[in-house]
Amino acid sequence: MTLVYLAAALAVGGLLALQASVNLQLGKAVGTPYGAAAVQLAVSAAVLAVVAAVAGGMGAFGSLGDARWWMLLGGIASPIYITSAIVLFPRLGALASVGLFVTGQMFASIALDVGGLLGVEQRPLGPGMLLGGAAVLAGIGVVIRSQLAGEPTRTTMSARIGWIGLGLAAGAVLPVQGAVNAALRHELDDPFATGLWSFLVATAAIAIAVIVLVATHRTPRPQIAALAQVPWWGWLGGVAAATYVTVTFSVIPHIGAATTIALTVTGQQLISAAIDHHGWFRLPAKPVTTVRLGGLAALIVGCALVQLA
């Protein structure tokens, strides 16, 4: 049975890369990444609402009043991650974008662990973490250099730095979200209700952002009618996100948080490399060279050292 949990953790990590890739179709149809994020998060919330209702988890919402205010805000991270992926994938490719997300995840995880923040059990800053962090930096450096070397010269340095910063920040919010949702799950004692609340908050947050951005003419008005043109697989992002949340909550009690994170991160990188190499989901093909494979290997080894130290 342990092998099933290990395989599930690896698979749902791959779903994060798939989610970001297929969401591009929503972005193209709606005409704005923020509107696409709102649609995807609403789909995730609807999926989890059905699951929670079937599993009898709706009653857990009665315990929301016992939760501290910050436990209710984990969902805000989701629109940041989803929107960032829609923006970055066409510019940097799947492998480089996910590499940045993973790097942000790893260093945010180290900060949470070493500081004992948001209810996370405190861990000392040992040699494994330092060595793993160095390997992650080396790996993402190789991947980003390899990717940007092929970018047109019209791409400014400030734009490249902005993309890199956005990718790191988008990755960093994920472990923070995980810690906040773990604390909320302790209060609600139901993973489906916890996931549903997280996606309800996420949907509300991005909906407010879209309204403000449209009103201030910072983004086009979402073209809802164009959603009819989205291929069937373009809707899988919401299902993938809901599955990721549900499975992660389910496997952590059996194989531990560190092993779960290490496996999900590995799944992210492997699937993103395959998407890049083959040009799946209508993304431009970016062959995975030997150099990029070396960077990918360094990222995987670094993640394992950080999480399993």
CSV table of C-alpha atoms in Angstrom, one decimal:
chain,number,residue,atom,x,y,z
A,1,MET,CA,0.0,0.0,0.0
A,2,THR,CA,2.9,2.4,0.7
A,3,LEU,CA,3.9,2.1,-3.0
A,4,VAL,CA,0.5,3.3,-4.0
A,5,TYR,CA,0.9,6.4,-1.8
A,6,LEU,CA,4.3,7.1,-3.2
A,7,ALA,CA,3.1,6.7,-6.8
A,8,ALA,CA,0.1,9.0,-6.0
A,9,ALA,CA,2.4,11.7,-4.7
A,10,LEU,CA,4.6,11.5,-7.8
A,11,ALA,CA,1.6,11.6,-10.1
A,12,VAL,CA,-0.1,14.6,-8.6
A,13,GLY,CA,3.2,16.5,-8.8
A,14,GLY,CA,3.0,16.0,-12.5
A,15,LEU,CA,-0.6,17.3,-12.4
A,16,LEU,CA,0.7,20.7,-11.3
A,17,ALA,CA,2.8,21.0,-14.5
A,18,LEU,CA,-0.1,19.7,-16.6
A,19,GLN,CA,-2.5,22.2,-14.9
A,20,ALA,CA,-0.3,25.1,-15.8
A,21,SER,CA,0.1,24.0,-19.4
A,22,VAL,CA,-3.6,23.3,-20.2
A,23,ASN,CA,-4.6,26.6,-18.5
A,24,LEU,CA,-3.0,28.5,-21.4
A,25,GLN,CA,-6.0,27.5,-23.5
A,26,LEU,CA,-8.3,29.2,-21.1
A,27,GLY,CA,-6.1,32.2,-21.2
A,28,LYS,CA,-6.2,32.4,-25.0
A,29,ALA,CA,-9.9,32.0,-25.1
A,30,VAL,CA,-10.8,34.4,-22.3
A,31,GLY,CA,-8.3,37.0,-23.4
A,32,THR,CA,-6.8,37.7,-20.0
A,33,PRO,CA,-4.8,35.4,-17.6
A,34,TYR,CA,-6.7,36.8,-14.7
A,35,GLY,CA,-10.0,35.8,-16.1
A,36,ALA,CA,-8.6,32.4,-17.0
A,37,ALA,CA,-7.4,31.9,-13.5
A,38,ALA,CA,-10.9,32.8,-12.2
A,39,VAL,CA,-12.5,30.2,-14.5
A,40,GLN,CA,-10.0,27.5,-13.5
A,41,LEU,CA,-10.4,28.1,-9.8
A,42,ALA,CA,-14.2,28.1,-10.0
A,43,VAL,CA,-14.0,24.7,-11.7
A,44,SER,CA,-11.7,23.4,-8.9
A,45,ALA,CA,-14.1,24.7,-6.3
A,46,ALA,CA,-17.1,23.1,-8.1
A,47,VAL,CA,-15.3,19.7,-8.3
A,48,LEU,CA,-14.4,19.8,-4.6
A,49,ALA,CA,-17.9,20.9,-3.6
A,50,VAL,CA,-19.2,17.8,-5.2
A,51,VAL,CA,-16.6,15.6,-3.5
A,52,ALA,CA,-17.2,17.2,-0.1
A,53,ALA,CA,-20.9,16.8,-0.4
A,54,VAL,CA,-20.6,13.1,-1.4
A,55,ALA,CA,-18.1,12.4,1.3
A,56,GLY,CA,-20.2,14.2,4.0
A,57,GLY,CA,-17.6,16.9,4.7
A,58,MET,CA,-19.9,20.0,4.4
A,59,GLY,CA,-20.7,19.8,8.1
A,60,ALA,CA,-17.0,20.6,8.9
A,61,PHE,CA,-17.7,24.2,7.9
A,62,GLY,CA,-19.4,24.7,11.2
A,63,SER,CA,-15.9,24.7,12.8
A,64,LEU,CA,-14.6,27.7,10.7
A,65,GLY,CA,-15.4,30.0,13.5
A,66,ASP,CA,-12.8,28.3,15.7
A,67,ALA,CA,-10.0,28.9,13.2
A,68,ARG,CA,-7.6,31.8,13.5
A,69,TRP,CA,-7.9,34.5,10.8
A,70,TRP,CA,-4.7,33.6,9.0
A,71,MET,CA,-5.9,29.9,8.6
A,72,LEU,CA,-8.6,31.1,6.3
A,73,LEU,CA,-6.4,32.8,3.8
A,74,GLY,CA,-4.4,29.9,2.3
A,75,GLY,CA,-6.4,30.1,-0.9
A,76,ILE,CA,-5.0,33.4,-1.9
A,77,ALA,CA,-1.8,31.7,-3.1
A,78,SER,CA,-3.6,29.7,-5.8
A,79,PRO,CA,-4.5,32.6,-8.1
A,80,ILE,CA,-0.9,33.9,-7.8
A,81,TYR,CA,0.5,30.6,-8.9
A,82,ILE,CA,-2.0,29.9,-11.7
A,83,THR,CA,-1.8,33.4,-13.2
A,84,SER,CA,2.0,33.3,-13.0
A,85,ALA,CA,2.1,30.0,-14.9
A,86,ILE,CA,-0.2,31.3,-17.6
A,87,VAL,CA,2.1,34.4,-18.0
A,88,LEU,CA,5.4,32.5,-17.8
A,89,PHE,CA,4.9,29.3,-19.8
A,90,PRO,CA,4.8,30.9,-23.2
A,91,ARG,CA,7.8,33.1,-22.4
A,92,LEU,CA,10.1,30.7,-20.6
A,93,GLY,CA,8.8,27.2,-21.4
A,94,ALA,CA,7.4,24.6,-19.1
A,95,LEU,CA,10.7,23.3,-17.7
A,96,ALA,CA,12.3,26.7,-16.9
A,97,SER,CA,9.0,28.0,-15.4
A,98,VAL,CA,8.5,24.9,-13.2
A,99,GLY,CA,12.2,25.1,-12.3
A,100,LEU,CA,11.6,28.6,-10.9
A,101,PHE,CA,8.5,27.5,-9.1
A,102,VAL,CA,10.4,24.6,-7.5
A,103,THR,CA,13.2,26.8,-6.5
A,104,GLY,CA,10.8,29.2,-4.8
A,105,GLN,CA,9.1,26.2,-3.1
A,106,MET,CA,12.3,24.8,-1.8
A,107,PHE,CA,13.6,28.1,-0.2
A,108,ALA,CA,10.2,28.9,1.2
A,109,SER,CA,10.1,25.4,2.7
A,110,ILE,CA,13.5,26.0,4.3
A,111,ALA,CA,12.3,29.3,5.8
A,112,LEU,CA,9.2,27.6,7.2
A,113,ASP,CA,11.1,24.7,8.6
A,114,VAL,CA,14.0,26.6,10.1
A,115,GLY,CA,11.8,29.3,11.5
A,116,GLY,CA,9.0,27.0,12.7
A,117,LEU,CA,6.5,29.3,11.1
A,118,LEU,CA,2.7,28.9,10.6
A,119,GLY,CA,2.6,25.8,12.8
A,120,VAL,CA,5.3,23.9,10.9
A,121,GLU,CA,7.6,21.8,13.1
A,122,GLN,CA,10.9,23.5,13.5
A,123,ARG,CA,14.0,21.8,12.0
A,124,PRO,CA,17.6,22.9,12.3
A,125,LEU,CA,19.5,24.3,9.3
A,126,GLY,CA,21.8,21.3,8.6
A,127,PRO,CA,24.3,20.4,6.0
A,128,GLY,CA,21.7,18.6,3.9
A,129,MET,CA,19.6,21.7,3.6
A,130,LEU,CA,22.6,23.9,2.7
A,131,LEU,CA,23.9,21.4,0.1
A,132,GLY,CA,20.4,20.9,-1.3
A,133,GLY,CA,19.8,24.6,-1.6
A,134,ALA,CA,23.1,25.0,-3.5
A,135,ALA,CA,22.2,22.2,-5.8
A,136,VAL,CA,18.8,23.7,-6.5
A,137,LEU,CA,20.4,27.1,-7.3
A,138,ALA,CA,22.9,25.5,-9.6
A,139,GLY,CA,20.2,23.5,-11.4
A,140,ILE,CA,17.9,26.4,-12.0
A,141,GLY,CA,20.8,28.5,-13.1
A,142,VAL,CA,21.7,26.0,-15.8
A,143,VAL,CA,18.0,25.6,-16.9
A,144,ILE,CA,17.4,29.4,-17.1
A,145,ARG,CA,20.7,30.2,-18.9
A,146,SER,CA,20.0,27.5,-21.4
A,147,GLN,CA,16.4,28.7,-22.0
A,148,LEU,CA,17.2,32.4,-22.2
A,149,ALA,CA,20.1,31.9,-24.5
A,150,GLY,CA,17.6,31.1,-27.2
A,151,GLU,CA,15.3,34.1,-26.5
A,152,PRO,CA,15.2,37.0,-29.1
A,153,THR,CA,17.5,39.9,-28.3
A,154,ARG,CA,14.5,42.2,-28.1
A,155,THR,CA,13.7,40.7,-24.7
A,156,THR,CA,15.1,43.2,-22.2
A,157,MET,CA,17.2,42.2,-19.2
A,158,SER,CA,14.6,43.9,-16.9
A,159,ALA,CA,11.9,41.8,-18.4
A,160,ARG,CA,13.9,38.6,-17.9
A,161,ILE,CA,14.6,39.5,-14.3
A,162,GLY,CA,10.9,40.3,-13.8
A,163,TRP,CA,9.9,36.8,-15.2
A,164,ILE,CA,12.4,35.1,-12.9
A,165,GLY,CA,11.2,37.0,-9.8
A,166,LEU,CA,7.6,36.2,-10.6
A,167,GLY,CA,8.4,32.5,-11.0
A,168,LEU,CA,10.3,32.4,-7.7
A,169,ALA,CA,7.5,34.2,-5.8
A,170,ALA,CA,4.8,32.0,-7.4
A,171,GLY,CA,6.6,28.9,-6.2
A,172,ALA,CA,7.2,30.4,-2.7
A,173,VAL,CA,3.5,30.9,-2.0
A,174,LEU,CA,2.8,27.1,-2.5
A,175,PRO,CA,4.4,25.8,0.7
A,176,VAL,CA,3.0,28.7,2.6
A,177,GLN,CA,-0.4,27.8,1.4
A,178,GLY,CA,0.3,24.2,2.4
A,179,ALA,CA,1.2,25.1,5.9
A,180,VAL,CA,-1.8,27.4,6.3
A,181,ASN,CA,-4.2,24.7,4.9
A,182,ALA,CA,-2.6,22.1,7.2
A,183,ALA,CA,-3.4,24.2,10.2
A,184,LEU,CA,-7.0,24.7,8.9
A,185,ARG,CA,-7.4,21.0,8.3
A,186,HIS,CA,-6.5,20.5,12.0
A,187,GLU,CA,-9.4,22.7,12.9
A,188,LEU,CA,-11.9,21.3,10.4
A,189,ASP,CA,-10.8,17.7,10.6
A,190,ASP,CA,-11.8,17.1,7.0
A,191,PRO,CA,-9.5,17.4,3.9
A,192,PHE,CA,-12.3,17.9,1.4
A,193,ALA,CA,-13.8,20.8,3.4
A,194,THR,CA,-10.4,22.3,3.8
A,195,GLY,CA,-9.6,22.1,0.1
A,196,LEU,CA,-13.0,23.5,-0.8
A,197,TRP,CA,-12.6,26.5,1.5
A,198,SER,CA,-9.2,27.1,0.0
A,199,PHE,CA,-10.6,27.2,-3.5
A,200,LEU,CA,-13.6,29.3,-2.5
A,201,VAL,CA,-11.2,31.9,-1.1
A,202,ALA,CA,-9.0,31.7,-4.2
A,203,THR,CA,-12.0,32.2,-6.5
A,204,ALA,CA,-13.3,35.1,-4.6
A,205,ALA,CA,-9.8,36.7,-4.5
A,206,ILE,CA,-9.2,36.4,-8.2
A,207,ALA,CA,-12.7,37.6,-9.0
A,208,ILE,CA,-12.2,40.8,-7.0
A,209,ALA,CA,-8.8,41.3,-8.7
A,210,VAL,CA,-10.4,40.8,-12.2
A,211,ILE,CA,-13.1,43.4,-11.4
A,212,VAL,CA,-10.6,45.9,-10.2
A,213,LEU,CA,-8.2,45.4,-13.1
A,214,VAL,CA,-11.0,45.6,-15.7
A,215,ALA,CA,-12.4,48.8,-14.0
A,216,THR,CA,-9.0,50.4,-14.1
A,217,HIS,CA,-8.3,49.2,-17.7
A,218,ARG,CA,-5.3,47.1,-16.8
A,219,THR,CA,-6.7,44.0,-18.4
A,220,PRO,CA,-9.3,43.2,-21.1
A,221,ARG,CA,-12.8,42.3,-20.2
A,222,PRO,CA,-13.0,38.4,-20.0
A,223,GLN,CA,-14.6,36.9,-23.1
A,224,ILE,CA,-16.7,34.2,-21.6
A,225,ALA,CA,-18.5,33.3,-24.8
A,226,ALA,CA,-15.1,32.2,-26.2
A,227,LEU,CA,-14.9,29.4,-23.7
A,228,ALA,CA,-16.9,27.2,-26.0
A,229,GLN,CA,-13.9,27.0,-28.3
A,230,VAL,CA,-11.6,25.6,-25.6
A,231,PRO,CA,-10.6,21.9,-26.3
A,232,TRP,CA,-11.9,19.4,-23.8
A,233,TRP,CA,-8.4,18.9,-22.3
A,234,GLY,CA,-8.3,22.7,-21.7
A,235,TRP,CA,-10.7,22.2,-18.8
A,236,LEU,CA,-8.5,19.7,-17.0
A,237,GLY,CA,-6.6,22.4,-15.1
A,238,GLY,CA,-9.4,22.7,-12.5
A,239,VAL,CA,-9.7,19.0,-12.1
A,240,ALA,CA,-5.9,18.7,-11.8
A,241,ALA,CA,-5.8,21.3,-9.1
A,242,ALA,CA,-8.6,19.8,-7.1
A,243,THR,CA,-7.0,16.4,-7.4
A,244,TYR,CA,-3.6,17.7,-6.2
A,245,VAL,CA,-5.1,19.2,-3.1
A,246,THR,CA,-7.2,16.1,-2.2
A,247,VAL,CA,-4.4,13.6,-2.8
A,248,THR,CA,-1.8,15.6,-1.0
A,249,PHE,CA,-3.9,15.8,2.1
A,250,SER,CA,-4.6,12.1,1.8
A,251,VAL,CA,-1.0,10.8,1.4
A,252,ILE,CA,0.8,13.0,3.9
A,253,PRO,CA,-0.4,11.1,6.9
A,254,HIS,CA,0.9,7.8,5.4
A,255,ILE,CA,4.3,8.8,3.9
A,256,GLY,CA,5.0,12.1,5.7
A,257,ALA,CA,5.2,15.7,4.5
A,258,ALA,CA,8.9,15.6,3.5
A,259,THR,CA,8.6,12.6,1.2
A,260,THR,CA,5.3,13.9,-0.3
A,261,ILE,CA,6.9,17.3,-1.2
A,262,ALA,CA,10.0,15.6,-2.6
A,263,LEU,CA,7.9,13.4,-4.8
A,264,THR,CA,5.5,16.0,-6.0
A,265,VAL,CA,8.4,18.3,-6.9
A,266,THR,CA,10.0,15.5,-8.9
A,267,GLY,CA,6.8,14.8,-10.7
A,268,GLN,CA,6.5,18.5,-11.6
A,269,GLN,CA,9.9,18.6,-13.2
A,270,LEU,CA,9.7,15.4,-15.1
A,271,ILE,CA,6.3,16.2,-16.7
A,272,SER,CA,7.3,19.7,-17.5
A,273,ALA,CA,10.4,18.4,-19.2
A,274,ALA,CA,8.2,16.0,-21.3
A,275,ILE,CA,5.8,18.8,-22.2
A,276,ASP,CA,8.6,21.1,-23.3
A,277,HIS,CA,10.4,18.4,-25.3
A,278,HIS,CA,7.3,17.2,-27.2
A,279,GLY,CA,5.4,20.5,-27.4
A,280,TRP,CA,2.3,19.0,-25.9
A,281,PHE,CA,-0.9,21.1,-25.3
A,282,ARG,CA,-0.1,23.4,-28.2
A,283,LEU,CA,3.0,24.8,-26.5
A,284,PRO,CA,6.1,25.4,-28.7
A,285,ALA,CA,8.5,22.5,-28.6
A,286,LYS,CA,11.7,23.2,-26.7
A,287,PRO,CA,14.0,20.1,-26.9
A,288,VAL,CA,15.5,19.0,-23.6
A,289,THR,CA,19.2,19.1,-24.3
A,290,THR,CA,21.9,17.4,-22.3
A,291,VAL,CA,22.7,20.7,-20.5
A,292,ARG,CA,19.1,21.1,-19.5
A,293,LEU,CA,18.9,17.5,-18.4
A,294,GLY,CA,21.9,18.2,-16.1
A,295,GLY,CA,20.1,21.2,-14.6
A,296,LEU,CA,17.0,19.1,-14.2
A,297,ALA,CA,19.0,16.4,-12.4
A,298,ALA,CA,20.6,19.0,-10.1
A,299,LEU,CA,17.1,20.4,-9.2
A,300,ILE,CA,15.8,16.9,-8.4
A,301,VAL,CA,18.8,16.0,-6.2
A,302,GLY,CA,18.7,19.4,-4.5
A,303,CYS,CA,15.0,19.0,-3.7
A,304,ALA,CA,15.6,15.6,-2.2
A,305,LEU,CA,18.4,16.8,0.0
A,306,VAL,CA,16.4,19.7,1.3
A,307,GLN,CA,13.2,17.8,2.0
A,308,LEU,CA,14.8,14.6,3.3
A,309,ALA,CA,17.7,16.1,5.3
